[in-house]
Tab-separated table of C-alpha atoms in Angstrom:
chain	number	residue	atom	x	y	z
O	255	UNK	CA	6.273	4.889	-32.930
O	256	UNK	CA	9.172	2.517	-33.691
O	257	UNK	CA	8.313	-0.388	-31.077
O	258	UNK	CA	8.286	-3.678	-32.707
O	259	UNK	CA	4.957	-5.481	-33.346
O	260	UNK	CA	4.787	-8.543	-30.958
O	261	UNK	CA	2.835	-11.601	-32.199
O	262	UNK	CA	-0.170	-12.565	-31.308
O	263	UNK	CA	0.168	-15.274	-29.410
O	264	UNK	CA	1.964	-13.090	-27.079
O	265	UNK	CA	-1.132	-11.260	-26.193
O	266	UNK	CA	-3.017	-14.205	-26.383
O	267	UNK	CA	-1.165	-16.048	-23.868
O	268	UNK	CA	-1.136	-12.873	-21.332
O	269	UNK	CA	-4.867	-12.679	-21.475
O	270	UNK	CA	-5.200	-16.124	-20.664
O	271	UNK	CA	-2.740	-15.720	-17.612
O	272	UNK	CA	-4.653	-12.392	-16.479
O	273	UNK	CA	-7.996	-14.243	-16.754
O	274	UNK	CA	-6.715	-17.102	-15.084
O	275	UNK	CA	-5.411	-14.722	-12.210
O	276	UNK	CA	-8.568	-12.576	-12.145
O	277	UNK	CA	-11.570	-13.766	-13.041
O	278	UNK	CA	-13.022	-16.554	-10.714
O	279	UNK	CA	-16.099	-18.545	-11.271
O	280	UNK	CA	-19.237	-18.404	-8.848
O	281	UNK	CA	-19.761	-21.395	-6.854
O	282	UNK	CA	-23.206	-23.214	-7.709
O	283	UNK	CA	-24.523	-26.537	-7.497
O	284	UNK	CA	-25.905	-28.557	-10.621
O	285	UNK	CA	-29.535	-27.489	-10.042
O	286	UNK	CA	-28.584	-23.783	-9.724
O	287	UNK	CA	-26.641	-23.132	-12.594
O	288	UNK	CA	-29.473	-24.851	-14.865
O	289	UNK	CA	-32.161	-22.799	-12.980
O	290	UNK	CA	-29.699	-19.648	-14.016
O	291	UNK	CA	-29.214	-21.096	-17.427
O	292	UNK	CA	-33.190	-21.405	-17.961
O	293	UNK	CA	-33.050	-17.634	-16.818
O	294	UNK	CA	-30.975	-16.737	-19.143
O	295	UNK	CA	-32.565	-18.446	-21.893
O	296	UNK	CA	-36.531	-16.380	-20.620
O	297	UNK	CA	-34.440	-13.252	-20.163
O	298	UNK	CA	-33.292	-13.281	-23.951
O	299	UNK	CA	-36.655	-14.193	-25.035
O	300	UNK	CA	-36.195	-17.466	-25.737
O	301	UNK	CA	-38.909	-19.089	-24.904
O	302	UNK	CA	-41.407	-20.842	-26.931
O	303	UNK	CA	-44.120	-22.070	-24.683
O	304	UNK	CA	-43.058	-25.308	-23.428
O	305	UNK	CA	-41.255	-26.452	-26.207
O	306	UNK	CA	-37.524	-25.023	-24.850
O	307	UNK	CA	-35.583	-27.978	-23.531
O	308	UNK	CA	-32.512	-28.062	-21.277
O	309	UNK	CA	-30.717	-31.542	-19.830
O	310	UNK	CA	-27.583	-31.778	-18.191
O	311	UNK	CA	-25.637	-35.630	-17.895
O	312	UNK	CA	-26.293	-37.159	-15.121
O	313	UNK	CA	-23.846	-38.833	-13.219
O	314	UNK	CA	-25.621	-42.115	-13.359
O	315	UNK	CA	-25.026	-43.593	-16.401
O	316	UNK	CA	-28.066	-43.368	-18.953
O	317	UNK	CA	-29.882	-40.751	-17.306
O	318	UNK	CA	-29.793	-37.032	-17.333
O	319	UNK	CA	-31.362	-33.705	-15.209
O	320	UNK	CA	-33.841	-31.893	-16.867
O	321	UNK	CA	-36.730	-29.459	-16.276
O	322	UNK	CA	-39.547	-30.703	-15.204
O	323	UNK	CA	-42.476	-30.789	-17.636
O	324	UNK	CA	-45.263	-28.164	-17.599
O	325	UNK	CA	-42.555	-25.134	-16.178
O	326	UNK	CA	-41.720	-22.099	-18.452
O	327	UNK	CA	-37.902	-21.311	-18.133
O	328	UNK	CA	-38.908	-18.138	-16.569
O	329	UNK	CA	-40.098	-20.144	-13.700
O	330	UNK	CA	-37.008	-22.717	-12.828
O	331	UNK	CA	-35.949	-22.791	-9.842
O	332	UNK	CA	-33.495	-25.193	-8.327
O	333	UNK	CA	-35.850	-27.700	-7.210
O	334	UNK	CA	-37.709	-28.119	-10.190
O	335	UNK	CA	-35.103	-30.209	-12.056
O	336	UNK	CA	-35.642	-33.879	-11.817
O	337	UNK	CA	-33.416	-37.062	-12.910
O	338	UNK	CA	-34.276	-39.616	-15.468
O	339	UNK	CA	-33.282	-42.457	-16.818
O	340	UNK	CA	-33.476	-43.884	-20.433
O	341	UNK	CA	-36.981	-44.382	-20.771
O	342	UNK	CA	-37.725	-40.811	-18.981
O	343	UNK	CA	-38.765	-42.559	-15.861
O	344	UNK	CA	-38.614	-39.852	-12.942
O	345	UNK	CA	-35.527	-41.062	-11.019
O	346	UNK	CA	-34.911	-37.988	-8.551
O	347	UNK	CA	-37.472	-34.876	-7.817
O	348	UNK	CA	-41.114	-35.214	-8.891
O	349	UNK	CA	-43.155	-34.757	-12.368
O	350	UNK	CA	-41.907	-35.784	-15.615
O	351	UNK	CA	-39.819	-34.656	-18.142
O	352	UNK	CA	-41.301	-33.311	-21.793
O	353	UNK	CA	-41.399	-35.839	-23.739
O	354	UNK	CA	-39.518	-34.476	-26.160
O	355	UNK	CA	-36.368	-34.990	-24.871
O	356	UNK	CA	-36.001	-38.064	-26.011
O	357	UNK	CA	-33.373	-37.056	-28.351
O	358	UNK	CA	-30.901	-35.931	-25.892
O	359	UNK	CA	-30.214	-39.325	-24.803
O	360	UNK	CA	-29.066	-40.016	-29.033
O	361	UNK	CA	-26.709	-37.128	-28.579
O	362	UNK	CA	-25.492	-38.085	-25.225
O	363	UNK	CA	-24.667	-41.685	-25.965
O	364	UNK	CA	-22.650	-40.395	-29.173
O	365	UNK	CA	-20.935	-38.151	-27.692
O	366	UNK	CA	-19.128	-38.624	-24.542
O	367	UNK	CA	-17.928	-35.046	-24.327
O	368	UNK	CA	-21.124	-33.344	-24.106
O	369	UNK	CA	-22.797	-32.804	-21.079
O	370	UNK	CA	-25.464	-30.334	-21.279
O	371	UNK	CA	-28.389	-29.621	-24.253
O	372	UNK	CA	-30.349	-26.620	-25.036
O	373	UNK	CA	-33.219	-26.853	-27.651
O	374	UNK	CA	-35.346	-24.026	-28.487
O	375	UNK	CA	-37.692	-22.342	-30.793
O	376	UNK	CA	-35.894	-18.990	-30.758
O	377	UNK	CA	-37.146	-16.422	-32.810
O	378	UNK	CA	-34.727	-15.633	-34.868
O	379	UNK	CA	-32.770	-19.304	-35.048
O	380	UNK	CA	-36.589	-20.211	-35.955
O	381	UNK	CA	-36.660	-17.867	-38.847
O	382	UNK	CA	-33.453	-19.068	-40.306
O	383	UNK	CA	-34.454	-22.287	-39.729
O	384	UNK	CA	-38.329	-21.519	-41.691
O	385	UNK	CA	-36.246	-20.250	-44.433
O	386	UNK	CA	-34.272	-23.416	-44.285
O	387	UNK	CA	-30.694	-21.653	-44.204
O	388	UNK	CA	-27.694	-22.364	-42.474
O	389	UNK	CA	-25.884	-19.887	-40.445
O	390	UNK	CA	-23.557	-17.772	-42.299
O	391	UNK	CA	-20.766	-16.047	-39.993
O	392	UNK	CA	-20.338	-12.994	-41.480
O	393	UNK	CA	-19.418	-10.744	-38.292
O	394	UNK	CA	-17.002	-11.725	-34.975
O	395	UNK	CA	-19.770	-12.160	-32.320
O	396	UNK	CA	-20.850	-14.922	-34.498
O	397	UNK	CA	-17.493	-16.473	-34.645
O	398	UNK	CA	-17.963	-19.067	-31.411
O	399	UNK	CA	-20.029	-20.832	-33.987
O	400	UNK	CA	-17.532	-20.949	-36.745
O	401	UNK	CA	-17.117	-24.479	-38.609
O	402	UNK	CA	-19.009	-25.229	-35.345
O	403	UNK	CA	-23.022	-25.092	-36.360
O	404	UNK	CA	-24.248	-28.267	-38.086
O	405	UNK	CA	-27.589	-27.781	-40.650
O	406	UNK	CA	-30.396	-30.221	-41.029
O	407	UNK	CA	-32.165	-29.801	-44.110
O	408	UNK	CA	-35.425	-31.782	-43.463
O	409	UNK	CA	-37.890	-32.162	-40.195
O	410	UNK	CA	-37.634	-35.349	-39.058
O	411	UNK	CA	-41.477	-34.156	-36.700
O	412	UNK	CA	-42.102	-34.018	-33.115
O	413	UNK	CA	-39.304	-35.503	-31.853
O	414	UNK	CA	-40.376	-37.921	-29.384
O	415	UNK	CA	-39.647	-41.188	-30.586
O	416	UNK	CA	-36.087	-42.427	-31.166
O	417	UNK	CA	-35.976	-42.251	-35.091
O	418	UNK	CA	-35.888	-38.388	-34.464
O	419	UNK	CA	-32.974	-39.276	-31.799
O	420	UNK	CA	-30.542	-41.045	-34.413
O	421	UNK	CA	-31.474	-38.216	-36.997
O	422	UNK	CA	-30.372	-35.337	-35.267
O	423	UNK	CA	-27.507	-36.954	-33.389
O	424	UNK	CA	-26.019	-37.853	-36.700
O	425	UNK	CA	-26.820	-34.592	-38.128
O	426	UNK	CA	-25.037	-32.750	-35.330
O	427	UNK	CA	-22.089	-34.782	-35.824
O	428	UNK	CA	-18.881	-33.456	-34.072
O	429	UNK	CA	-19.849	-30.107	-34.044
O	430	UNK	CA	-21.374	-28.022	-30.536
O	431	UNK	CA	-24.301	-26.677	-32.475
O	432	UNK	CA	-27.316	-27.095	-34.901
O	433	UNK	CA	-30.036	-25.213	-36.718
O	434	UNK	CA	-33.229	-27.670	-37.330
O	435	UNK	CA	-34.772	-26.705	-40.714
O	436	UNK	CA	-38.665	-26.066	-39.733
O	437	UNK	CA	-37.954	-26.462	-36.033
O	438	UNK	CA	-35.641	-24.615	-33.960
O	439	UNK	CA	-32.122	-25.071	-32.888
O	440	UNK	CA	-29.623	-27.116	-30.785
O	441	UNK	CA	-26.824	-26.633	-28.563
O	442	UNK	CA	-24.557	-29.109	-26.694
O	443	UNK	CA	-22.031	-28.111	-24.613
O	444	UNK	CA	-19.136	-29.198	-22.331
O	445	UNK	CA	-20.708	-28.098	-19.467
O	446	UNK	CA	-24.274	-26.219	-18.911
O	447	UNK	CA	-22.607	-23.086	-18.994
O	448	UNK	CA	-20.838	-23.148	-22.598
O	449	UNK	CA	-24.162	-24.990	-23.630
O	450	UNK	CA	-26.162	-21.486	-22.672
O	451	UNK	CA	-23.367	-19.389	-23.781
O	452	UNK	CA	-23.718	-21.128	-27.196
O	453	UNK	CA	-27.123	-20.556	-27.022
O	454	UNK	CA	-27.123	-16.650	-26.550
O	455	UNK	CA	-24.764	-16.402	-29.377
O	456	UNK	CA	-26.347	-18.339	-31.722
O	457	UNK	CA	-29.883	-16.511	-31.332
O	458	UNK	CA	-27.946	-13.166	-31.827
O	459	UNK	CA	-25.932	-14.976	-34.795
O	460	UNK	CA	-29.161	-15.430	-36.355
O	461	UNK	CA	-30.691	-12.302	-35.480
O	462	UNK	CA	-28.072	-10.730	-37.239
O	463	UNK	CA	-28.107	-12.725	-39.387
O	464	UNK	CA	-31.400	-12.211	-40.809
O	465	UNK	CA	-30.996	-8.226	-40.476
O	466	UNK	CA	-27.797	-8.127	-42.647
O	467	UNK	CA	-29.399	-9.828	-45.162
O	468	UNK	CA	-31.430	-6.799	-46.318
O	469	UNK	CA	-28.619	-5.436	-47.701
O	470	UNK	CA	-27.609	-8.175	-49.743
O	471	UNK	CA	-25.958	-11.647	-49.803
O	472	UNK	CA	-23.211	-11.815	-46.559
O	473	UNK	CA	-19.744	-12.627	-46.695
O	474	UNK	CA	-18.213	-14.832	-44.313
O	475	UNK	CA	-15.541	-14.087	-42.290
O	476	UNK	CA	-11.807	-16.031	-43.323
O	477	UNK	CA	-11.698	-19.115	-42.368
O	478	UNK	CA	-8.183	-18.453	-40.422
O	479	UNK	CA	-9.487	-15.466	-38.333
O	480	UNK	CA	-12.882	-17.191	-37.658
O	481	UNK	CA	-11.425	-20.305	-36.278
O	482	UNK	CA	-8.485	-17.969	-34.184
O	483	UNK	CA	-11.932	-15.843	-32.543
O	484	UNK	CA	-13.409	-19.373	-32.106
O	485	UNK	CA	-11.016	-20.622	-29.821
O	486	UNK	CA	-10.654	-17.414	-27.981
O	487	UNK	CA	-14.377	-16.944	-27.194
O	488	UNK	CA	-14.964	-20.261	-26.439
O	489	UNK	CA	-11.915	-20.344	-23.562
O	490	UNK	CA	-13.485	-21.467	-20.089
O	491	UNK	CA	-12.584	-18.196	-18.594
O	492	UNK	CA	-14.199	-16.346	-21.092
O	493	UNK	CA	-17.417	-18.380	-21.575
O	494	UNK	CA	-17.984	-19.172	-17.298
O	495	UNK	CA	-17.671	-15.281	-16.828
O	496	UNK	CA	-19.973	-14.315	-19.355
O	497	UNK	CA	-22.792	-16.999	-17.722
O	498	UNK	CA	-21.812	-15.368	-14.471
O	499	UNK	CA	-22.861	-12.021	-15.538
O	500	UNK	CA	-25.878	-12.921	-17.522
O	501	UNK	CA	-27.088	-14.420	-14.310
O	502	UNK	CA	-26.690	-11.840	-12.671
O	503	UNK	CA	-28.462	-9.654	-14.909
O	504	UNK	CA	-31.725	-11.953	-14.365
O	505	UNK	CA	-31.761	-10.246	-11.032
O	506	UNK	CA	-31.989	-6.807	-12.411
O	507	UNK	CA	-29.758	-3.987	-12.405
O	508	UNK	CA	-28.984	-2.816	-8.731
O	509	UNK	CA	-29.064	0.773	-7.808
O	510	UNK	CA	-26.113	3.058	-7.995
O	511	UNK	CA	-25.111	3.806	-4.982
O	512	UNK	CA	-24.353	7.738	-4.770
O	513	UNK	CA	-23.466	10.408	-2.172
């Protein structure tokens, strides 16, 4: 076959057009798409009791939509997110929010361009972070974390005071993601969406993580080719169609029709 090799960016740039043309996100409001994204979360078995957090910005300055306290994320449903403000005061909806989202307002106030958190205590993010290690990406369905997963060393404790708040905001830095040595994990995303999509990959990141490492130290992908999958994972298209068909899956697979 003697056709010339085209570059890259060629393909690139058609995907981007096709996906732009073809794939069209589902219309929700605010309180939907975090019930899906709690759905999500319970359908990959992330829960961990009621430790798993999620928040979403508010559009009132200083306050942010969360779960309300005392639901598993198996349970959400659009009406059981409530709004509050800096001192978790309910604002909007009833019940309160768990106390230990404290630290999402730390994160929120240093960085303007997140706008939705996930915490859990995922299995396998929770058994890198018992072993205290820091994610290694080693494999291309771990590459939406690539020079993108921060690593705290040392648990700061419960975090419900605002020490905790200025520890794990700086920690997190510029980056969308964190493992929490002896603790769990974070996630902060653009929008709720990329914040669950981060989510999903990072548990699987860790779980294989974790596997791989029976057969001996890992080694991590180039640098170059990391951050090029990066980028074209984390496109909008990409990431809004992926939470589109994750919540659909929390409805369970349909029949096949037949004849």
């Amino acid at each position: 076959m003697n056709t010339p090799l085209r570059e890259k960016s060629y393909f690139d740039q058609r995907a981007t057009q096709d996906m732009a043309k073809h794939l069209h996100d589902a219309k929700r409001s605010r309180a939907e798409t975090m019930a899906y994204a709690c759905r999500i979360l319970a359908m990959t078995e992330q829960e961990a009791g009621l430790a798993g957090q999620i928040s979403v910005r508010s559009d009132r300055p200083g306050a942010y939509w969360t779960l309300r306290f005392g639901l598993g994320f198996d349970e959400a449903k659009p009406e059981d997110f409530i709004e509050v403000d800096r001192d978790l005061n309910t604002l909007t909806g009833d019940g309160m929010a768990n106390p230990a989202t404290r630290f999402h307002l730390w994160v929120y106030d240093a960085r303007p361009d997140v706008n939705a958190i996930i915490h859990t205590h995922s299995p396998w993010a929770s058994a890198l972070a018992a072993a205290r290690q820091p994610l290694v990406i080693a494999q291309m369905d771990m590459t939406p974390l690539h020079d993108d997963c921060a690593f705290l060393g040392e648990w700061p404790g419960v975090p419900i005071a605002d020490q905790e708040g200025v520890i794990i905001s700086e920690a997190l830095g510029n980056k969308r993601a964190i493992i929490l040595a002896h603790h769990g994990y974070l996630t902060a995303g653009a929008t709720c969406e990329e914040a669950t999509y981060l989510s999903v990959y990072l548990e699987r990141a860790a779980r294989l993580q974790v596997r791989a490492q029976a057969f001996g130290p890992l080694t991590p992908v180039d640098d170059t080719l990391a951050k090029e999958a990066h980028d074209y994972l984390l496109k909008k298209s990409i990431v809004n169609a992926t939470f589109d068909y994750w919540s659909r899956q929390t409805h369970g697979v349909p029949p096949l029709a037949t004849r």
